[in-house]
mmCIF file of C-alpha atoms and ligand atoms in Angstrom:
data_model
loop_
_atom_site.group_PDB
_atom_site.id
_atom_site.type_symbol
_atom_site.label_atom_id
_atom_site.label_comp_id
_atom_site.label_asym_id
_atom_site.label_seq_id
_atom_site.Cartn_x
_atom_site.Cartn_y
_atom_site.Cartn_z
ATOM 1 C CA UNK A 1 57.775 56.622 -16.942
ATOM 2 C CA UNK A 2 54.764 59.139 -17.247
ATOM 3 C CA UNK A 3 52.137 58.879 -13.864
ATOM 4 C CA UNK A 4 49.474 61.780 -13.278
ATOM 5 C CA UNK A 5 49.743 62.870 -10.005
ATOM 6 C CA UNK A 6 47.351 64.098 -7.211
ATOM 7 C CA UNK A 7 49.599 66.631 -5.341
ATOM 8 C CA UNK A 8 47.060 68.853 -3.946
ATOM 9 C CA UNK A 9 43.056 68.130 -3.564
ATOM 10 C CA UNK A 10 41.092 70.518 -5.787
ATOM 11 C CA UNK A 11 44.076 71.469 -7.899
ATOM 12 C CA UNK A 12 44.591 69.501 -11.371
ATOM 13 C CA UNK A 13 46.649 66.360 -11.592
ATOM 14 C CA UNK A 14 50.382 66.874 -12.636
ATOM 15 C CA UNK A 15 52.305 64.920 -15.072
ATOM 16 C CA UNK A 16 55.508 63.445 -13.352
ATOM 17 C CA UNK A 17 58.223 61.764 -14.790
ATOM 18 C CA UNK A 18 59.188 58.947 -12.194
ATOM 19 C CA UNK A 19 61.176 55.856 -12.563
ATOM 20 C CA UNK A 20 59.741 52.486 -13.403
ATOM 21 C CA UNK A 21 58.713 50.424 -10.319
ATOM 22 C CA UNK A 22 60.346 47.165 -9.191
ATOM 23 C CA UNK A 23 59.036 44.335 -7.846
ATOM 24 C CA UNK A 24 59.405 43.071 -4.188
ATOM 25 C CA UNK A 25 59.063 39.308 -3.300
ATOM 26 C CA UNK A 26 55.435 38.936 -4.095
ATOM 27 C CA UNK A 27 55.080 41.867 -6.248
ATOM 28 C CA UNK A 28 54.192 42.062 -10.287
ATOM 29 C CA UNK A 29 54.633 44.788 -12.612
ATOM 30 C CA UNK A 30 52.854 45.921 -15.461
ATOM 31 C CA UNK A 31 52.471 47.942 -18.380
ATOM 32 C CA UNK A 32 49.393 49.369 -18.018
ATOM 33 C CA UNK A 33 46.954 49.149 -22.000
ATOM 34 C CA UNK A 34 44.103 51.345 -19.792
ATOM 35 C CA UNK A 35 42.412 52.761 -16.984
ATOM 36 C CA UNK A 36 38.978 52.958 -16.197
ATOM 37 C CA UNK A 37 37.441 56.302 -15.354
ATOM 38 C CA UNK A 38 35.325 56.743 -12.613
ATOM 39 C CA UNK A 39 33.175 59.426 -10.970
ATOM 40 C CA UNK A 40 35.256 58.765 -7.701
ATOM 41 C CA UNK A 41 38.018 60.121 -9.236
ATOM 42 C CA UNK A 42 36.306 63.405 -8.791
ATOM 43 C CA UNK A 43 35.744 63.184 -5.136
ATOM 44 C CA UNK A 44 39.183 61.805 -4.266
ATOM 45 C CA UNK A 45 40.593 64.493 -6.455
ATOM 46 C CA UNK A 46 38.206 67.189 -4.675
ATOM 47 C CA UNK A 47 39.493 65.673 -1.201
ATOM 48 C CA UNK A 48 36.145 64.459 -0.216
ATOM 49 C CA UNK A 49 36.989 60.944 0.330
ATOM 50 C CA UNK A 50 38.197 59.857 3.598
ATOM 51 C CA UNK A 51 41.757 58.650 4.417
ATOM 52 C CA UNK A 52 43.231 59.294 1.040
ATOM 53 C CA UNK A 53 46.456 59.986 1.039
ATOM 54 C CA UNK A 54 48.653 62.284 -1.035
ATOM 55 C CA UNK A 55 51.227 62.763 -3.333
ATOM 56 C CA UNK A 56 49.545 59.847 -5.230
ATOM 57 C CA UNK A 57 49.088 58.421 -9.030
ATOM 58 C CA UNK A 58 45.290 58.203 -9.033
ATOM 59 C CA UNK A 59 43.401 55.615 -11.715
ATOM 60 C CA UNK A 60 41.613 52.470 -9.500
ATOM 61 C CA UNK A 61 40.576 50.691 -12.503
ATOM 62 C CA UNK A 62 43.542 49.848 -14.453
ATOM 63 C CA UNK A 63 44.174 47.092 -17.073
ATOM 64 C CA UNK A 64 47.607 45.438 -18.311
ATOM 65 C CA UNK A 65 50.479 43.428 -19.023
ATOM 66 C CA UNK A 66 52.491 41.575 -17.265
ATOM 67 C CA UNK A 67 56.254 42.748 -17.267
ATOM 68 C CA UNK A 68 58.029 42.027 -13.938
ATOM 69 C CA UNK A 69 57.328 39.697 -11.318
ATOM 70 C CA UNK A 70 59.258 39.368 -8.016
ATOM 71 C CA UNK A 71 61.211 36.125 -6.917
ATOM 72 C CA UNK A 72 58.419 34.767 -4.933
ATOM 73 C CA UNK A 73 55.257 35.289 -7.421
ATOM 74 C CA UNK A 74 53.945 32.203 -8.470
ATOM 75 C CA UNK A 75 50.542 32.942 -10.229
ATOM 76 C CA UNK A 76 51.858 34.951 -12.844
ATOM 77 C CA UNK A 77 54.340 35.871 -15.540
ATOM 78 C CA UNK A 78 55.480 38.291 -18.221
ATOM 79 C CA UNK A 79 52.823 38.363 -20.939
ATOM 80 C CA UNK A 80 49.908 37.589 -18.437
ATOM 81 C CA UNK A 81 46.994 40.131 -18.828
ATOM 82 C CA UNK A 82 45.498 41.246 -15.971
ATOM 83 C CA UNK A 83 43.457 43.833 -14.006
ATOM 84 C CA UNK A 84 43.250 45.141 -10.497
ATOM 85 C CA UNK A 85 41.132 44.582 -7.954
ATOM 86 C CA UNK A 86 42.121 48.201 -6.618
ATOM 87 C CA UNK A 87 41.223 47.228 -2.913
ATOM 88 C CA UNK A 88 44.723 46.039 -1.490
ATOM 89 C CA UNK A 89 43.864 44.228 1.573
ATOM 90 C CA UNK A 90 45.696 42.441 4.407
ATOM 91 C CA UNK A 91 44.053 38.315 3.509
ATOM 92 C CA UNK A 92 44.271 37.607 7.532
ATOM 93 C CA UNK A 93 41.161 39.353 9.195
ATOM 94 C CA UNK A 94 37.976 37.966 9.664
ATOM 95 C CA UNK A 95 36.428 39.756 6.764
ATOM 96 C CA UNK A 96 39.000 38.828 4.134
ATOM 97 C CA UNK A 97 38.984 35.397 5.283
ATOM 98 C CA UNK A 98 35.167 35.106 4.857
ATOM 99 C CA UNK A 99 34.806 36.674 1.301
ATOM 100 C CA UNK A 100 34.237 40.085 2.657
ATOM 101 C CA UNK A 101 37.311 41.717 1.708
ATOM 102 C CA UNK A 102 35.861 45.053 0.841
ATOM 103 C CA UNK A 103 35.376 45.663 4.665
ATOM 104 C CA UNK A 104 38.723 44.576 5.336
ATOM 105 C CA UNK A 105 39.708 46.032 9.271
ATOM 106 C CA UNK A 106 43.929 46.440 8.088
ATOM 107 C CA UNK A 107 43.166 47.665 4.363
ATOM 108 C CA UNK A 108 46.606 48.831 3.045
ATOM 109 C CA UNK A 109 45.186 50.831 0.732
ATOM 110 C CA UNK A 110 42.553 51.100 -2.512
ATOM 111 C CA UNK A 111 44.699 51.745 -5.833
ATOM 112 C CA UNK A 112 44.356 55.473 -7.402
ATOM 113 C CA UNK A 113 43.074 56.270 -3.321
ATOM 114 C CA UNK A 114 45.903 55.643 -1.163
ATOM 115 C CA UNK A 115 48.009 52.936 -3.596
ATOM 116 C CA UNK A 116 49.779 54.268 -6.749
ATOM 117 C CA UNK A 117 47.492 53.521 -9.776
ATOM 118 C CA UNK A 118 46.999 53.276 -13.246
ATOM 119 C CA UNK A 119 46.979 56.635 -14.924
ATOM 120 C CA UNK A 120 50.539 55.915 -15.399
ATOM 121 C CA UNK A 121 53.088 53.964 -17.745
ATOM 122 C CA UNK A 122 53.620 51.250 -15.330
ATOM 123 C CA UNK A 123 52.020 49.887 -12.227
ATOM 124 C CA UNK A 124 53.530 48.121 -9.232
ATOM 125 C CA UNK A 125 51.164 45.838 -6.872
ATOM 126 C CA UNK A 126 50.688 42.567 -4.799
ATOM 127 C CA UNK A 127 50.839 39.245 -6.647
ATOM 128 C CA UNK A 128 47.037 39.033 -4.873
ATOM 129 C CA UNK A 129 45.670 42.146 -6.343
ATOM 130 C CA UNK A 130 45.792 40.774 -10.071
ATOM 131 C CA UNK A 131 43.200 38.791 -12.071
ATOM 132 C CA UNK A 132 43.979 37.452 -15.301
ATOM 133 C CA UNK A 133 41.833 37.610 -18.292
ATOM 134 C CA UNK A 134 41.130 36.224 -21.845
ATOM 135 C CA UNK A 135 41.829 37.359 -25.130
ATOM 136 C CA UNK A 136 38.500 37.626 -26.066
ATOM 137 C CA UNK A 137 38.073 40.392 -23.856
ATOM 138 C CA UNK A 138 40.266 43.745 -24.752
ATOM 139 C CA UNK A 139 42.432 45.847 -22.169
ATOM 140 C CA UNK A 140 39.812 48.215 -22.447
ATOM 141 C CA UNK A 141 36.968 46.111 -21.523
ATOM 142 C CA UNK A 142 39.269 44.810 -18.959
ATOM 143 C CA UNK A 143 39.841 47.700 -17.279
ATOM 144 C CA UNK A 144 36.318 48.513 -16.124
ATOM 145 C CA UNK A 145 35.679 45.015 -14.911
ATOM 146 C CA UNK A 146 37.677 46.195 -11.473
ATOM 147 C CA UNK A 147 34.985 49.016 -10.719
ATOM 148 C CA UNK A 148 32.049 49.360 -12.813
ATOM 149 C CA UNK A 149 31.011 46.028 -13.746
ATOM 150 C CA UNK A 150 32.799 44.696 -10.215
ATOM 151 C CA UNK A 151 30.977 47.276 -8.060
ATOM 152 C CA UNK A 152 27.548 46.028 -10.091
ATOM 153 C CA UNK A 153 27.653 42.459 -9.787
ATOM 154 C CA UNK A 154 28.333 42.621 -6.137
ATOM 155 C CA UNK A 155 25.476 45.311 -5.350
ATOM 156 C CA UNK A 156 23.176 42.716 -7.042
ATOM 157 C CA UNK A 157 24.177 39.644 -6.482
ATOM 158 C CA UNK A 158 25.958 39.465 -3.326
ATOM 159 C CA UNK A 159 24.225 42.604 -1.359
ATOM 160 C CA UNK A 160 20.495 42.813 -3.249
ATOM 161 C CA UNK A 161 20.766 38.859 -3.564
ATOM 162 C CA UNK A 162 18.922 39.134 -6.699
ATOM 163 C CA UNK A 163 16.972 36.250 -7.621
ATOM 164 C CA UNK A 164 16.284 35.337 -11.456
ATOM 165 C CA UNK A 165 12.815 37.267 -12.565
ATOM 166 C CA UNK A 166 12.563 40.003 -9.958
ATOM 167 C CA UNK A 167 12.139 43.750 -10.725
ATOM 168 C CA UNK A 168 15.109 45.755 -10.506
ATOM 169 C CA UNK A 169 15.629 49.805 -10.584
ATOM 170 C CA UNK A 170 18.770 50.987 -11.471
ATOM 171 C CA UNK A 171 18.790 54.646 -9.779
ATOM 172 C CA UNK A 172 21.381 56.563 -12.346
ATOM 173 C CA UNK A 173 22.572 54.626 -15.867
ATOM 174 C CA UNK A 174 25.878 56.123 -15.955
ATOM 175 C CA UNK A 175 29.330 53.957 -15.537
ATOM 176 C CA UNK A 176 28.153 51.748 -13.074
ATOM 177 C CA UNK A 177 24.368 52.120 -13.738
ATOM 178 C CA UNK A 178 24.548 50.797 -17.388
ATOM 179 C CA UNK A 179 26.591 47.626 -16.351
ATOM 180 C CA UNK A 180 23.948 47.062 -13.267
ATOM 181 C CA UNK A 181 21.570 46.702 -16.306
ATOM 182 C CA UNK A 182 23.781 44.212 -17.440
ATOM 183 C CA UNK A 183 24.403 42.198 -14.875
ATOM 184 C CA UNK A 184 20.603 42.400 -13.425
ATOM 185 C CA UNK A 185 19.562 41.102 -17.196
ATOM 186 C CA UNK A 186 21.916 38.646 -16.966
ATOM 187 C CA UNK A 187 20.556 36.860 -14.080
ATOM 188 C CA UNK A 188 16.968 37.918 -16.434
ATOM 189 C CA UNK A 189 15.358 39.943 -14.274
ATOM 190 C CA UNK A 190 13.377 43.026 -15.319
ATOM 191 C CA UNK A 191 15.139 46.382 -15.295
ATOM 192 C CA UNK A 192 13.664 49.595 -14.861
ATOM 193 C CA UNK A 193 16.319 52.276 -15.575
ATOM 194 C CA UNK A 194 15.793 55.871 -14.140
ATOM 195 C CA UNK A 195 18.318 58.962 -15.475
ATOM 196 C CA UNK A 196 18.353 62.404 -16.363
ATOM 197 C CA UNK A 197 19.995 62.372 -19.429
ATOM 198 C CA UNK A 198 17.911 61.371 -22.052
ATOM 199 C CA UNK A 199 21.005 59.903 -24.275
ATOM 200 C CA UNK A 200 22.311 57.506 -21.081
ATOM 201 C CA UNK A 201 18.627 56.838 -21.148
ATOM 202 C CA UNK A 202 18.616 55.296 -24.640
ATOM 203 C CA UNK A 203 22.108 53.984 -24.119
ATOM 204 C CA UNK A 204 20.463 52.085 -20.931
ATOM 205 C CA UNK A 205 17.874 50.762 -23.454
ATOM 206 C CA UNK A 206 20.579 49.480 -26.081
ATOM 207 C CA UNK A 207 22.265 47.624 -23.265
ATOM 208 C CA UNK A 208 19.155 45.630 -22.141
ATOM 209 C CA UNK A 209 16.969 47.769 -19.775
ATOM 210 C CA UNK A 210 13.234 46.478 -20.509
ATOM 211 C CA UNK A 211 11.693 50.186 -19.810
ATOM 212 C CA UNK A 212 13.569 53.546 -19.203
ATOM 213 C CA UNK A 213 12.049 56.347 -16.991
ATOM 214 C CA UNK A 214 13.269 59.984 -17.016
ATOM 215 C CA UNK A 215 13.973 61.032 -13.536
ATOM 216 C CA UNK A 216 12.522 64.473 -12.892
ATOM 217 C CA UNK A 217 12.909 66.891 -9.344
ATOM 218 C CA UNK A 218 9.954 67.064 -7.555
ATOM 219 C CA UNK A 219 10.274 63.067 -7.421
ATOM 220 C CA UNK A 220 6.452 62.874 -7.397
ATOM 221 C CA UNK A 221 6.338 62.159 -11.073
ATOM 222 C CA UNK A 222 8.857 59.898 -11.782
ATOM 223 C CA UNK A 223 7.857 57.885 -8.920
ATOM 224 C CA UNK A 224 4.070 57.706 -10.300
ATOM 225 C CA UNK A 225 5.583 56.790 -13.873
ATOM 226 C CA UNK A 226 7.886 53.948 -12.644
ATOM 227 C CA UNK A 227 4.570 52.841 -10.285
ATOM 228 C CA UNK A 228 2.502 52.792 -13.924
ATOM 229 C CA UNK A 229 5.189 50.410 -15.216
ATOM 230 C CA UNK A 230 4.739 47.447 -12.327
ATOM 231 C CA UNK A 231 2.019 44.630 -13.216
ATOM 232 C CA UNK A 232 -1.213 44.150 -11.100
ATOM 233 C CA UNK A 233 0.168 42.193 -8.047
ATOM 234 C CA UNK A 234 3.991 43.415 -8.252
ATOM 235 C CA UNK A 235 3.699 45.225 -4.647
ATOM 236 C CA UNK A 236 6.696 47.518 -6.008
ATOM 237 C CA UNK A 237 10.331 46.400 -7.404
ATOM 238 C CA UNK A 238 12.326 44.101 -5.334
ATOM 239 C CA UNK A 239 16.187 45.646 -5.490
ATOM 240 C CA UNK A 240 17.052 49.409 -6.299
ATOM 241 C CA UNK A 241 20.122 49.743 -6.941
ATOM 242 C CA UNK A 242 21.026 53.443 -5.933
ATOM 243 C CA UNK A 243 23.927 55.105 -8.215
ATOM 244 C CA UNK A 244 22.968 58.684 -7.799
ATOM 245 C CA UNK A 245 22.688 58.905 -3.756
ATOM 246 C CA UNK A 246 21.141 62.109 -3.642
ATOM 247 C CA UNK A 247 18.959 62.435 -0.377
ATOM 248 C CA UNK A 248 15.858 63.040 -2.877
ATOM 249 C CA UNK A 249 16.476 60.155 -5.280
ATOM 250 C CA UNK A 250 17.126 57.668 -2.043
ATOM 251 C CA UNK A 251 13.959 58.594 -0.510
ATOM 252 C CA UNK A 252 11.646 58.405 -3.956
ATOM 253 C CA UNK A 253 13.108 55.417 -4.528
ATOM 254 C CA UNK A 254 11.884 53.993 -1.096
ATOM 255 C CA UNK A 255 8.384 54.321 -2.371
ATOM 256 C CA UNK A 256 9.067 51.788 -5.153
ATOM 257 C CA UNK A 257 10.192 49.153 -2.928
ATOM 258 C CA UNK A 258 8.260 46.123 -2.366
ATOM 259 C CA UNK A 259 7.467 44.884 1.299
ATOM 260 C CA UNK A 260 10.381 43.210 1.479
ATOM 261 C CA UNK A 261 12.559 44.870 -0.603
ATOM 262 C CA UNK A 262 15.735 46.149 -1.065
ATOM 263 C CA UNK A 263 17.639 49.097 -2.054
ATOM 264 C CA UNK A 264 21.893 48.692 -2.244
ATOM 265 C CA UNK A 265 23.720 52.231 -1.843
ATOM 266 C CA UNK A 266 26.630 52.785 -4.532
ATOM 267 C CA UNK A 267 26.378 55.947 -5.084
ATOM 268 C CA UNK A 268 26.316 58.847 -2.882
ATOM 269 C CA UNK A 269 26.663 63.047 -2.311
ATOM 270 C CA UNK A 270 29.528 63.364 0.593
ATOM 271 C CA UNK A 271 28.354 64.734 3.706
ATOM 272 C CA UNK A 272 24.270 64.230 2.563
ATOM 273 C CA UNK A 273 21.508 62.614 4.933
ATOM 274 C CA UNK A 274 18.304 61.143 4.197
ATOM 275 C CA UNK A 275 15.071 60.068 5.861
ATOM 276 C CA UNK A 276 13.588 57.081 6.365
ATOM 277 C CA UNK A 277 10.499 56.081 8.654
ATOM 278 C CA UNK A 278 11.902 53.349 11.310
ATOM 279 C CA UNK A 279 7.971 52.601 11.796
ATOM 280 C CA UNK A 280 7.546 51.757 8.102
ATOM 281 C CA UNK A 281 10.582 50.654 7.718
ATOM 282 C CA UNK A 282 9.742 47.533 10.290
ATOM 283 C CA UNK A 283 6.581 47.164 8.966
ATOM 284 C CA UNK A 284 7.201 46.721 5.386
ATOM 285 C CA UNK A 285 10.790 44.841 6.827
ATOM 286 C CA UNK A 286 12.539 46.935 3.734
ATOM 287 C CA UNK A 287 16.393 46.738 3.563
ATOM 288 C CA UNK A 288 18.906 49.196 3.494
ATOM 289 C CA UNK A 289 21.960 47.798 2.655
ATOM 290 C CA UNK A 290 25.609 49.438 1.657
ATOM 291 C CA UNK A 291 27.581 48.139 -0.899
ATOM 292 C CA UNK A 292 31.331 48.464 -1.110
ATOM 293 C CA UNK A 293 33.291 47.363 -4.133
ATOM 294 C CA UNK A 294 33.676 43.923 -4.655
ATOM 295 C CA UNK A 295 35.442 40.840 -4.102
ATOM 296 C CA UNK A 296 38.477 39.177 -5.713
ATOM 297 C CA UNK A 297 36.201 36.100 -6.146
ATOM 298 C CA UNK A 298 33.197 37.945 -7.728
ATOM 299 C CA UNK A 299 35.632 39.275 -10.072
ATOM 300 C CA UNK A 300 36.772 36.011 -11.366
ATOM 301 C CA UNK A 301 32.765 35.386 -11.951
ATOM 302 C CA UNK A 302 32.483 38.763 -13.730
ATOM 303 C CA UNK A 303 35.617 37.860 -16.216
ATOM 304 C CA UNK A 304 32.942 34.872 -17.142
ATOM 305 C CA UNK A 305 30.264 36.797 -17.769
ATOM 306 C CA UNK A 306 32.085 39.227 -20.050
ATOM 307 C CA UNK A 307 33.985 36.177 -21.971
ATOM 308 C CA UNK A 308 30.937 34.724 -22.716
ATOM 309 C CA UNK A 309 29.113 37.910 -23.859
ATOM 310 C CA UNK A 310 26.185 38.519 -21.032
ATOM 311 C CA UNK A 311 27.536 41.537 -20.010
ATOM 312 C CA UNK A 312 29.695 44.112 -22.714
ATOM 313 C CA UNK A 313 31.614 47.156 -20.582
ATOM 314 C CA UNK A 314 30.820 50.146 -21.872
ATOM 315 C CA UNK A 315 33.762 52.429 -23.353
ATOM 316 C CA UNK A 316 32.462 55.227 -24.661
ATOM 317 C CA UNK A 317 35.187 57.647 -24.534
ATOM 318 C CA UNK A 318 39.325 57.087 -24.198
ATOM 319 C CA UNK A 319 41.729 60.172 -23.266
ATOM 320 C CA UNK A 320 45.855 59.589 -23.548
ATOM 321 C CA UNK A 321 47.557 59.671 -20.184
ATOM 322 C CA UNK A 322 48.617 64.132 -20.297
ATOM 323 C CA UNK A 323 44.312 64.657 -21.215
ATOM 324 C CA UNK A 324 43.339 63.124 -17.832
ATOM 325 C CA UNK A 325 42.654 66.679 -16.325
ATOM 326 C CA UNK A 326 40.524 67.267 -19.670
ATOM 327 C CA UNK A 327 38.489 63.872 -19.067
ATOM 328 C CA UNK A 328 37.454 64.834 -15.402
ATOM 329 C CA UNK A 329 36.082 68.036 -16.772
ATOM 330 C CA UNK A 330 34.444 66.062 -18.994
ATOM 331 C CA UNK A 331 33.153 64.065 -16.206
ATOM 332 C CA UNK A 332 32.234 66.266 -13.895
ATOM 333 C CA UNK A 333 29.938 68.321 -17.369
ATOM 334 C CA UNK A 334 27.873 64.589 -17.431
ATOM 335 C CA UNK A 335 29.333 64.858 -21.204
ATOM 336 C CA UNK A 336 30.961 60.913 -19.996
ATOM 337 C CA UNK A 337 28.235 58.562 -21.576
ATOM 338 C CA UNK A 338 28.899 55.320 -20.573
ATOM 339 C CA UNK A 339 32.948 54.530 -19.157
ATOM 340 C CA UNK A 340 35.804 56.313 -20.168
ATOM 341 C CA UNK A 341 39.156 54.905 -20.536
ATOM 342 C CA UNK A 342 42.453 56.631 -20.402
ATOM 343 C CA UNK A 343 45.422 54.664 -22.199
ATOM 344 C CA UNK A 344 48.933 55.597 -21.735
HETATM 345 ZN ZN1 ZN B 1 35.352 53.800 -8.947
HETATM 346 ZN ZN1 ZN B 2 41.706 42.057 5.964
#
């Protein structure tokens, strides 16, 4: 079978011929129908995430069928489609036995990271890693659930314990930022989106955001514009969800926030601080809160939300499995609207 490898950080991904996996035990196969793109795949490539671990098949967000399972699987067979939850984790520590999974203490690995992944014909992982989908939702749409919309729904609802009717931000309307729209109008809040690029702008518009601001450096502006935008009485905007994680964004974005309020960290530059005032921070008793991935259980609530239509993933580009090299240029030129998708 064909898998893009990472052999080397900072050098381009090379296309290996290597044989088909087989299952262990509790192991499933399948033929992967296509992989999410994501802007991590830039920093893991670039060797700026830690404990990665090369050679490896990179692609965390991949979608599939069912081809192989091992003798002890019992959740699934051939024909099953199914995604990944790409963080592979042990299921015995207190954090995966509490629903916390993402902070797992033994994590064996995140798929594309450390685990072989989905920018490849097949794809070999736990039983547990898989969730199984409809057929009213394609391989496509599928494939971002993992990540994008995953990494969304558990920034809001689980971290930013969004309430129905509160004011959201959504720092950044890219691949995660558009499906944070989403997710945030699903549970009908109001969204404020804040981006650079005037056509992710309109895009966040299409998908649901009730007013879009253009984020400009200094922050001064932006900040005043997105101020304009709050009722008499609003105090500020409950949850920001922060997708861009640059030191200036995270700190203009503190100004917005409510006494009370929250802002969730998704995105972020490597290696970047930024300030915050402990004083203010305890008076105004704001939150800073991280937000890692998702769980296996959110997921399952995510598959609803897409089969029922409150939230559509955003594809707005596909590659074949030999362009991936091509797509992450593509990515890393902000020319990558909403997801892309790479199908072998
Ligand atoms: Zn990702
Ligand atoms: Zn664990």
């Amino acid at each position: 079978m064909r898998a893009m490898v990472l052999e080397e950080y900072g050098k381009p991904l090379v296309l290996k011929q290597l044989d088909v996996p087989k299952p262990k035990a509790h192991e499933v196969v399948i033929r992967v129908k296509a992989c999410g793109m994501c802007g991590t795949d830039l920093k893991i490539a670039a060797g700026k995430i830690p404990d990665t671990r090369i050679p490896v098949t990179m692609g965390h967000e991949p979608a599939g069928e069912v081809v192989d399972v091992g003798s002890e699987v019992t959740s699934l067979k051939p024909g099953d489609r199914v995604f990944a939850h790409f963080y592979v984790t042990c299921g015995r520590c207190e954090f995966c036995r509490t629903n916390r999974e993402s902070i797992c203490r033994n994590l064996i690995g995140r798929v594309g990271f450390e685990v072989d992944g989905g920018y490849a014909d097949y794809l070999k992982l736990p039983e547990t890693s898989f969730v199984k989908f409809p057929d009213n939702i394609s391989y496509e749409e599928a494939a971002v659930l993992g990540d994008a919309v995953g990494t969304a729904f558990h920034a809001l609802y689980n971290r930013g314990r969004l309430m129905p009717s509160q004011t959201v931000l959504v720092m950044g309307v890219g691949g995660v930022g558009l499906h944070v729209v989403q997710v945030a109008k699903a549970f009908n809040a109001r969204v404020i989106g804040v981006g650079r690029d005037p056509q992710k702008l309109e895009l966040a518009k299409q998908y649901g955001a009730d007013e879009v601001v253009q984020y400009t450096e200094p922050t001064d502006d932006y900040v005043r514009r997105v101020k304009g935008l709050l009722e008499e009485g609003d105090h500020g905007v409950h949850i920001v969800v922060e997708t861009v994680g640059t030191p200036a964004s995270m700190e203009a974005n503190l100004k917005l926030l409510r006494p009370g309020g929250r802002m969730v960290i998704v995105g972020y530059l490597p290696g970047t601080t930024f300030r915050v005032d402990p004083l203010w921070q305890l008076l105004e008793e704001v939150e800073i809160l991280g937000s890692r991935a998702c769980t296996k259980t959110e997921l399952q609530a995510v598959v609803k939300l897409v089969a029922r239509g409150l939230v559509r993933p955003v594809i707005t580009q596909r590659f074949e499995l030999p362009e991936v090299n091509r797509a992450f240029e593509e990515l890393r030129q902000n020319k990558i609207l909403g997801r892309a998708v790479v199908v072998p």
